[in-house]
Amino acid sequence: MPSDSTWDIVSRVIRERRSNLNVDKERVIADSIVDDLIDLAIWAPNHYRTNPFRVVVITGAARERVGHVAANAVAAQGANEAGVERQRSQFLRAPVVLAVASAHNEDPVKEIENRYAVSAGIENLLIGAAARGLAGAWRSGAAMIDPNVAGPVKDALGLAASDTIIGYVYLGYPIDAAGVRPAPTAQVTRLNA
């Protein structure tokens, strides 16, 4: 059984983790650290053990190349110059970008469960990154949502056309701490009868 100190550590890391893109864009993260974080992701709950996780690690010049693919795709859709430039530069925000996708499943229930499993895996990864002293942020956008943009990006990443990109995770060593976040709230209802 975990000790009270384990609870204290885990709860502190979860509560203190913040999305942070203010990172050293030149400082390399060792492949072994990235691999450890991906390993945490794939331990997320996965009903039926379908292993839907598809992760593409984008580093170095590949970040610029993928950004050009996304920029060209939004330009073909008539995006303005600011939108095109946003796509072109988005993968340069951090030294490591993970494209995290869910494999398609013909069963509609398993399809949605796969997406939830991959989402839970991203959270595991972000908590692990925070525990390792890394900054991380989970982002979306046209390169994930718009099929006219996501299609060419998936091709560039080597993902199947049927895969669903769940998010892009940006990782780097923080330059500054992320800002303070007000305590979140939730509506909680208890039923016991």
PDB file of C-alpha atoms in Angstrom:
ATOM      1  CA  MET A   1       0.000   0.000   0.000  1.00  0.00           C
ATOM      2  CA  PRO A   2       1.376   3.467  -0.879  1.00  0.00           C
ATOM      3  CA  SER A   3       2.582   5.612   1.979  1.00  0.00           C
ATOM      4  CA  ASP A   4       1.220   9.016   2.962  1.00  0.00           C
ATOM      5  CA  SER A   5       4.350  10.558   1.466  1.00  0.00           C
ATOM      6  CA  THR A   6       3.499   9.001  -1.923  1.00  0.00           C
ATOM      7  CA  TRP A   7       0.068  10.650  -1.733  1.00  0.00           C
ATOM      8  CA  ASP A   8       1.679  13.968  -0.806  1.00  0.00           C
ATOM      9  CA  ILE A   9       4.095  13.822  -3.745  1.00  0.00           C
ATOM     10  CA  VAL A  10       1.524  12.765  -6.342  1.00  0.00           C
ATOM     11  CA  SER A  11      -1.111  15.263  -5.201  1.00  0.00           C
ATOM     12  CA  ARG A  12       1.453  18.089  -5.084  1.00  0.00           C
ATOM     13  CA  VAL A  13       2.698  17.388  -8.629  1.00  0.00           C
ATOM     14  CA  ILE A  14      -0.870  17.261  -9.967  1.00  0.00           C
ATOM     15  CA  ARG A  15      -1.881  20.482  -8.199  1.00  0.00           C
ATOM     16  CA  GLU A  16       1.268  22.376  -9.182  1.00  0.00           C
ATOM     17  CA  ARG A  17       1.433  21.260 -12.832  1.00  0.00           C
ATOM     18  CA  ARG A  18       0.610  24.062 -15.256  1.00  0.00           C
ATOM     19  CA  SER A  19       0.664  24.369 -19.014  1.00  0.00           C
ATOM     20  CA  ASN A  20       3.801  26.295 -19.851  1.00  0.00           C
ATOM     21  CA  LEU A  21       5.227  27.095 -23.281  1.00  0.00           C
ATOM     22  CA  ASN A  22       7.891  29.436 -21.926  1.00  0.00           C
ATOM     23  CA  VAL A  23      10.676  26.931 -22.531  1.00  0.00           C
ATOM     24  CA  ASP A  24      14.282  26.863 -23.684  1.00  0.00           C
ATOM     25  CA  LYS A  25      13.754  26.012 -27.340  1.00  0.00           C
ATOM     26  CA  GLU A  26      17.388  24.965 -27.833  1.00  0.00           C
ATOM     27  CA  ARG A  27      17.918  22.679 -24.833  1.00  0.00           C
ATOM     28  CA  VAL A  28      17.565  19.061 -25.918  1.00  0.00           C
ATOM     29  CA  ILE A  29      15.554  16.583 -23.889  1.00  0.00           C
ATOM     30  CA  ALA A  30      17.186  13.155 -23.798  1.00  0.00           C
ATOM     31  CA  ASP A  31      15.362  10.488 -25.802  1.00  0.00           C
ATOM     32  CA  SER A  32      15.347   8.280 -22.694  1.00  0.00           C
ATOM     33  CA  ILE A  33      13.301  10.894 -20.795  1.00  0.00           C
ATOM     34  CA  VAL A  34      10.814  11.213 -23.669  1.00  0.00           C
ATOM     35  CA  ASP A  35      10.569   7.416 -23.854  1.00  0.00           C
ATOM     36  CA  ASP A  36       9.903   7.225 -20.093  1.00  0.00           C
ATOM     37  CA  LEU A  37       7.097   9.790 -20.458  1.00  0.00           C
ATOM     38  CA  ILE A  38       5.540   7.874 -23.365  1.00  0.00           C
ATOM     39  CA  ASP A  39       5.718   4.738 -21.226  1.00  0.00           C
ATOM     40  CA  LEU A  40       3.688   6.527 -18.529  1.00  0.00           C
ATOM     41  CA  ALA A  41       1.120   7.509 -21.156  1.00  0.00           C
ATOM     42  CA  ILE A  42       0.508   3.976 -22.350  1.00  0.00           C
ATOM     43  CA  TRP A  43      -0.220   2.809 -18.793  1.00  0.00           C
ATOM     44  CA  ALA A  44      -3.477   4.802 -18.839  1.00  0.00           C
ATOM     45  CA  PRO A  45      -6.665   2.767 -18.392  1.00  0.00           C
ATOM     46  CA  ASN A  46      -7.536   1.106 -21.687  1.00  0.00           C
ATOM     47  CA  HIS A  47     -10.748  -0.932 -21.723  1.00  0.00           C
ATOM     48  CA  TYR A  48     -10.377  -4.110 -23.808  1.00  0.00           C
ATOM     49  CA  ARG A  49      -6.602  -3.437 -23.991  1.00  0.00           C
ATOM     50  CA  THR A  50      -6.844  -2.237 -27.585  1.00  0.00           C
ATOM     51  CA  ASN A  51      -3.497  -0.376 -27.286  1.00  0.00           C
ATOM     52  CA  PRO A  52      -4.697   2.623 -29.317  1.00  0.00           C
ATOM     53  CA  PHE A  53      -1.701   4.848 -28.585  1.00  0.00           C
ATOM     54  CA  ARG A  54       0.104   6.326 -31.578  1.00  0.00           C
ATOM     55  CA  VAL A  55       2.867   8.777 -30.694  1.00  0.00           C
ATOM     56  CA  VAL A  56       5.135  10.626 -33.097  1.00  0.00           C
ATOM     57  CA  VAL A  57       8.118  12.385 -31.528  1.00  0.00           C
ATOM     58  CA  ILE A  58       8.913  15.535 -33.517  1.00  0.00           C
ATOM     59  CA  THR A  59      12.287  17.188 -32.878  1.00  0.00           C
ATOM     60  CA  GLY A  60      14.961  19.151 -34.698  1.00  0.00           C
ATOM     61  CA  ALA A  61      14.323  20.167 -38.301  1.00  0.00           C
ATOM     62  CA  ALA A  62      11.278  17.883 -38.464  1.00  0.00           C
ATOM     63  CA  ARG A  63       9.366  20.484 -36.409  1.00  0.00           C
ATOM     64  CA  GLU A  64       9.845  23.046 -39.166  1.00  0.00           C
ATOM     65  CA  ARG A  65       8.998  20.538 -41.895  1.00  0.00           C
ATOM     66  CA  VAL A  66       5.708  19.541 -40.222  1.00  0.00           C
ATOM     67  CA  GLY A  67       4.903  23.218 -39.649  1.00  0.00           C
ATOM     68  CA  HIS A  68       5.321  23.892 -43.375  1.00  0.00           C
ATOM     69  CA  VAL A  69       2.922  21.049 -44.197  1.00  0.00           C
ATOM     70  CA  ALA A  70       0.317  22.489 -41.792  1.00  0.00           C
ATOM     71  CA  ALA A  71       0.871  26.027 -43.137  1.00  0.00           C
ATOM     72  CA  ASN A  72       0.473  24.926 -46.750  1.00  0.00           C
ATOM     73  CA  ALA A  73      -2.716  23.044 -45.869  1.00  0.00           C
ATOM     74  CA  VAL A  74      -4.347  26.032 -44.143  1.00  0.00           C
ATOM     75  CA  ALA A  75      -3.217  28.322 -46.970  1.00  0.00           C
ATOM     76  CA  ALA A  76      -4.966  26.015 -49.451  1.00  0.00           C
ATOM     77  CA  GLN A  77      -8.118  26.455 -47.345  1.00  0.00           C
ATOM     78  CA  GLY A  78      -7.900  30.238 -47.715  1.00  0.00           C
ATOM     79  CA  ALA A  79      -6.456  31.127 -44.297  1.00  0.00           C
ATOM     80  CA  ASN A  80      -5.077  34.638 -43.904  1.00  0.00           C
ATOM     81  CA  GLU A  81      -1.323  35.212 -43.552  1.00  0.00           C
ATOM     82  CA  ALA A  82      -1.508  35.308 -39.745  1.00  0.00           C
ATOM     83  CA  GLY A  83      -3.232  31.904 -39.718  1.00  0.00           C
ATOM     84  CA  VAL A  84      -0.691  30.478 -42.133  1.00  0.00           C
ATOM     85  CA  GLU A  85       2.215  31.790 -40.060  1.00  0.00           C
ATOM     86  CA  ARG A  86       0.669  30.454 -36.835  1.00  0.00           C
ATOM     87  CA  GLN A  87       0.590  26.964 -38.379  1.00  0.00           C
ATOM     88  CA  ARG A  88       4.110  27.335 -39.757  1.00  0.00           C
ATOM     89  CA  SER A  89       5.602  28.257 -36.374  1.00  0.00           C
ATOM     90  CA  GLN A  90       3.484  26.204 -33.974  1.00  0.00           C
ATOM     91  CA  PHE A  91       5.783  23.171 -33.930  1.00  0.00           C
ATOM     92  CA  LEU A  92       8.773  25.399 -33.090  1.00  0.00           C
ATOM     93  CA  ARG A  93       7.393  26.400 -29.672  1.00  0.00           C
ATOM     94  CA  ALA A  94       9.337  23.658 -27.878  1.00  0.00           C
ATOM     95  CA  PRO A  95      12.281  21.361 -28.585  1.00  0.00           C
ATOM     96  CA  VAL A  96      10.047  18.283 -28.437  1.00  0.00           C
ATOM     97  CA  VAL A  97       6.533  18.024 -29.817  1.00  0.00           C
ATOM     98  CA  LEU A  98       4.586  14.809 -29.481  1.00  0.00           C
ATOM     99  CA  ALA A  99       1.742  14.193 -31.890  1.00  0.00           C
ATOM    100  CA  VAL A 100      -0.479  11.874 -29.886  1.00  0.00           C
ATOM    101  CA  ALA A 101      -3.158   9.985 -31.767  1.00  0.00           C
ATOM    102  CA  SER A 102      -5.704   7.259 -31.202  1.00  0.00           C
ATOM    103  CA  ALA A 103      -5.947   4.296 -33.535  1.00  0.00           C
ATOM    104  CA  HIS A 104      -9.315   3.830 -35.214  1.00  0.00           C
ATOM    105  CA  ASN A 105     -11.607   1.038 -34.082  1.00  0.00           C
ATOM    106  CA  GLU A 106     -14.637  -0.103 -36.107  1.00  0.00           C
ATOM    107  CA  ASP A 107     -16.650  -0.637 -32.928  1.00  0.00           C
ATOM    108  CA  PRO A 108     -18.123   2.796 -32.042  1.00  0.00           C
ATOM    109  CA  VAL A 109     -17.864   2.194 -28.283  1.00  0.00           C
ATOM    110  CA  LYS A 110     -14.244   1.054 -28.529  1.00  0.00           C
ATOM    111  CA  GLU A 111     -13.506   4.026 -30.807  1.00  0.00           C
ATOM    112  CA  ILE A 112     -14.625   6.513 -28.165  1.00  0.00           C
ATOM    113  CA  GLU A 113     -12.974   4.525 -25.371  1.00  0.00           C
ATOM    114  CA  ASN A 114      -9.715   4.555 -27.332  1.00  0.00           C
ATOM    115  CA  ARG A 115      -9.842   8.346 -27.524  1.00  0.00           C
ATOM    116  CA  TYR A 116     -10.509   8.598 -23.787  1.00  0.00           C
ATOM    117  CA  ALA A 117      -7.630   6.230 -23.043  1.00  0.00           C
ATOM    118  CA  VAL A 118      -5.238   8.312 -25.143  1.00  0.00           C
ATOM    119  CA  SER A 119      -6.488  11.491 -23.440  1.00  0.00           C
ATOM    120  CA  ALA A 120      -5.832   9.918 -20.037  1.00  0.00           C
ATOM    121  CA  GLY A 121      -2.402   8.906 -21.313  1.00  0.00           C
ATOM    122  CA  ILE A 122      -1.608  12.510 -22.225  1.00  0.00           C
ATOM    123  CA  GLU A 123      -2.450  13.539 -18.667  1.00  0.00           C
ATOM    124  CA  ASN A 124      -0.152  10.798 -17.299  1.00  0.00           C
ATOM    125  CA  LEU A 125       2.585  12.098 -19.589  1.00  0.00           C
ATOM    126  CA  LEU A 126       2.124  15.713 -18.475  1.00  0.00           C
ATOM    127  CA  ILE A 127       2.176  14.768 -14.807  1.00  0.00           C
ATOM    128  CA  GLY A 128       5.341  12.758 -15.411  1.00  0.00           C
ATOM    129  CA  ALA A 129       6.908  15.678 -17.266  1.00  0.00           C
ATOM    130  CA  ALA A 130       6.164  17.999 -14.344  1.00  0.00           C
ATOM    131  CA  ALA A 131       7.684  15.474 -11.935  1.00  0.00           C
ATOM    132  CA  ARG A 132      10.845  15.420 -14.113  1.00  0.00           C
ATOM    133  CA  GLY A 133      11.107  19.219 -14.009  1.00  0.00           C
ATOM    134  CA  LEU A 134       9.888  19.730 -17.566  1.00  0.00           C
ATOM    135  CA  ALA A 135       7.336  22.221 -18.788  1.00  0.00           C
ATOM    136  CA  GLY A 136       4.570  20.842 -20.928  1.00  0.00           C
ATOM    137  CA  ALA A 137       1.446  21.941 -22.705  1.00  0.00           C
ATOM    138  CA  TRP A 138      -1.339  20.024 -24.469  1.00  0.00           C
ATOM    139  CA  ARG A 139      -2.574  21.867 -27.552  1.00  0.00           C
ATOM    140  CA  SER A 140      -4.981  21.314 -30.410  1.00  0.00           C
ATOM    141  CA  GLY A 141      -5.811  23.311 -33.525  1.00  0.00           C
ATOM    142  CA  ALA A 142      -6.422  23.006 -37.239  1.00  0.00           C
ATOM    143  CA  ALA A 143      -3.582  20.492 -37.658  1.00  0.00           C
ATOM    144  CA  MET A 144      -5.645  18.161 -35.498  1.00  0.00           C
ATOM    145  CA  ILE A 145      -9.273  19.129 -36.072  1.00  0.00           C
ATOM    146  CA  ASP A 146      -9.760  20.326 -39.653  1.00  0.00           C
ATOM    147  CA  PRO A 147      -9.660  17.227 -41.913  1.00  0.00           C
ATOM    148  CA  ASN A 148      -8.234  19.298 -44.787  1.00  0.00           C
ATOM    149  CA  VAL A 149      -5.271  20.223 -42.598  1.00  0.00           C
ATOM    150  CA  ALA A 150      -5.017  17.164 -40.366  1.00  0.00           C
ATOM    151  CA  GLY A 151      -4.916  14.832 -43.381  1.00  0.00           C
ATOM    152  CA  PRO A 152      -1.677  16.222 -44.846  1.00  0.00           C
ATOM    153  CA  VAL A 153      -0.176  16.534 -41.356  1.00  0.00           C
ATOM    154  CA  LYS A 154      -1.016  12.897 -40.560  1.00  0.00           C
ATOM    155  CA  ASP A 155       0.622  11.908 -43.853  1.00  0.00           C
ATOM    156  CA  ALA A 156       3.759  13.867 -42.911  1.00  0.00           C
ATOM    157  CA  LEU A 157       3.799  12.212 -39.494  1.00  0.00           C
ATOM    158  CA  GLY A 158       3.315   8.699 -40.861  1.00  0.00           C
ATOM    159  CA  LEU A 159      -0.030   8.273 -39.107  1.00  0.00           C
ATOM    160  CA  ALA A 160      -2.890   6.371 -40.711  1.00  0.00           C
ATOM    161  CA  ALA A 161      -5.650   8.457 -42.255  1.00  0.00           C
ATOM    162  CA  SER A 162      -8.084   6.766 -39.845  1.00  0.00           C
ATOM    163  CA  ASP A 163      -6.063   7.734 -36.740  1.00  0.00           C
ATOM    164  CA  THR A 164      -7.472  10.604 -34.688  1.00  0.00           C
ATOM    165  CA  ILE A 165      -4.985  13.147 -33.407  1.00  0.00           C
ATOM    166  CA  ILE A 166      -5.933  13.786 -29.778  1.00  0.00           C
ATOM    167  CA  GLY A 167      -3.400  16.515 -29.206  1.00  0.00           C
ATOM    168  CA  TYR A 168       0.055  17.926 -29.586  1.00  0.00           C
ATOM    169  CA  VAL A 169       2.148  17.862 -26.423  1.00  0.00           C
ATOM    170  CA  TYR A 170       4.939  20.433 -26.235  1.00  0.00           C
ATOM    171  CA  LEU A 171       7.821  19.627 -23.893  1.00  0.00           C
ATOM    172  CA  GLY A 172      10.844  21.635 -22.831  1.00  0.00           C
ATOM    173  CA  TYR A 173      12.900  22.840 -19.917  1.00  0.00           C
ATOM    174  CA  PRO A 174      11.107  25.827 -18.376  1.00  0.00           C
ATOM    175  CA  ILE A 175      12.602  29.309 -18.529  1.00  0.00           C
ATOM    176  CA  ASP A 176      10.070  30.674 -16.055  1.00  0.00           C
ATOM    177  CA  ALA A 177       7.461  29.042 -13.883  1.00  0.00           C
ATOM    178  CA  ALA A 178       3.930  29.048 -15.201  1.00  0.00           C
ATOM    179  CA  GLY A 179       1.501  31.477 -13.630  1.00  0.00           C
ATOM    180  CA  VAL A 180      -0.659  30.763 -10.623  1.00  0.00           C
ATOM    181  CA  ARG A 181      -3.964  29.121 -11.416  1.00  0.00           C
ATOM    182  CA  PRO A 182      -7.074  29.738  -9.344  1.00  0.00           C
ATOM    183  CA  ALA A 183      -8.398  26.613  -7.692  1.00  0.00           C
ATOM    184  CA  PRO A 184     -10.686  24.773 -10.119  1.00  0.00           C
ATOM    185  CA  THR A 185     -14.213  23.808  -9.197  1.00  0.00           C
ATOM    186  CA  ALA A 186     -16.501  20.963 -10.125  1.00  0.00           C
ATOM    187  CA  GLN A 187     -20.130  20.171  -9.684  1.00  0.00           C
ATOM    188  CA  VAL A 188     -20.235  17.089  -7.467  1.00  0.00           C
ATOM    189  CA  THR A 189     -23.423  15.181  -6.749  1.00  0.00           C
ATOM    190  CA  ARG A 190     -23.578  12.274  -4.322  1.00  0.00           C
ATOM    191  CA  LEU A 191     -26.264   9.622  -4.644  1.00  0.00           C
ATOM    192  CA  ASN A 192     -26.477   7.013  -1.918  1.00  0.00           C
ATOM    193  CA  ALA A 193     -30.078   5.886  -1.845  1.00  0.00           C
TER     194      ALA A 193
END
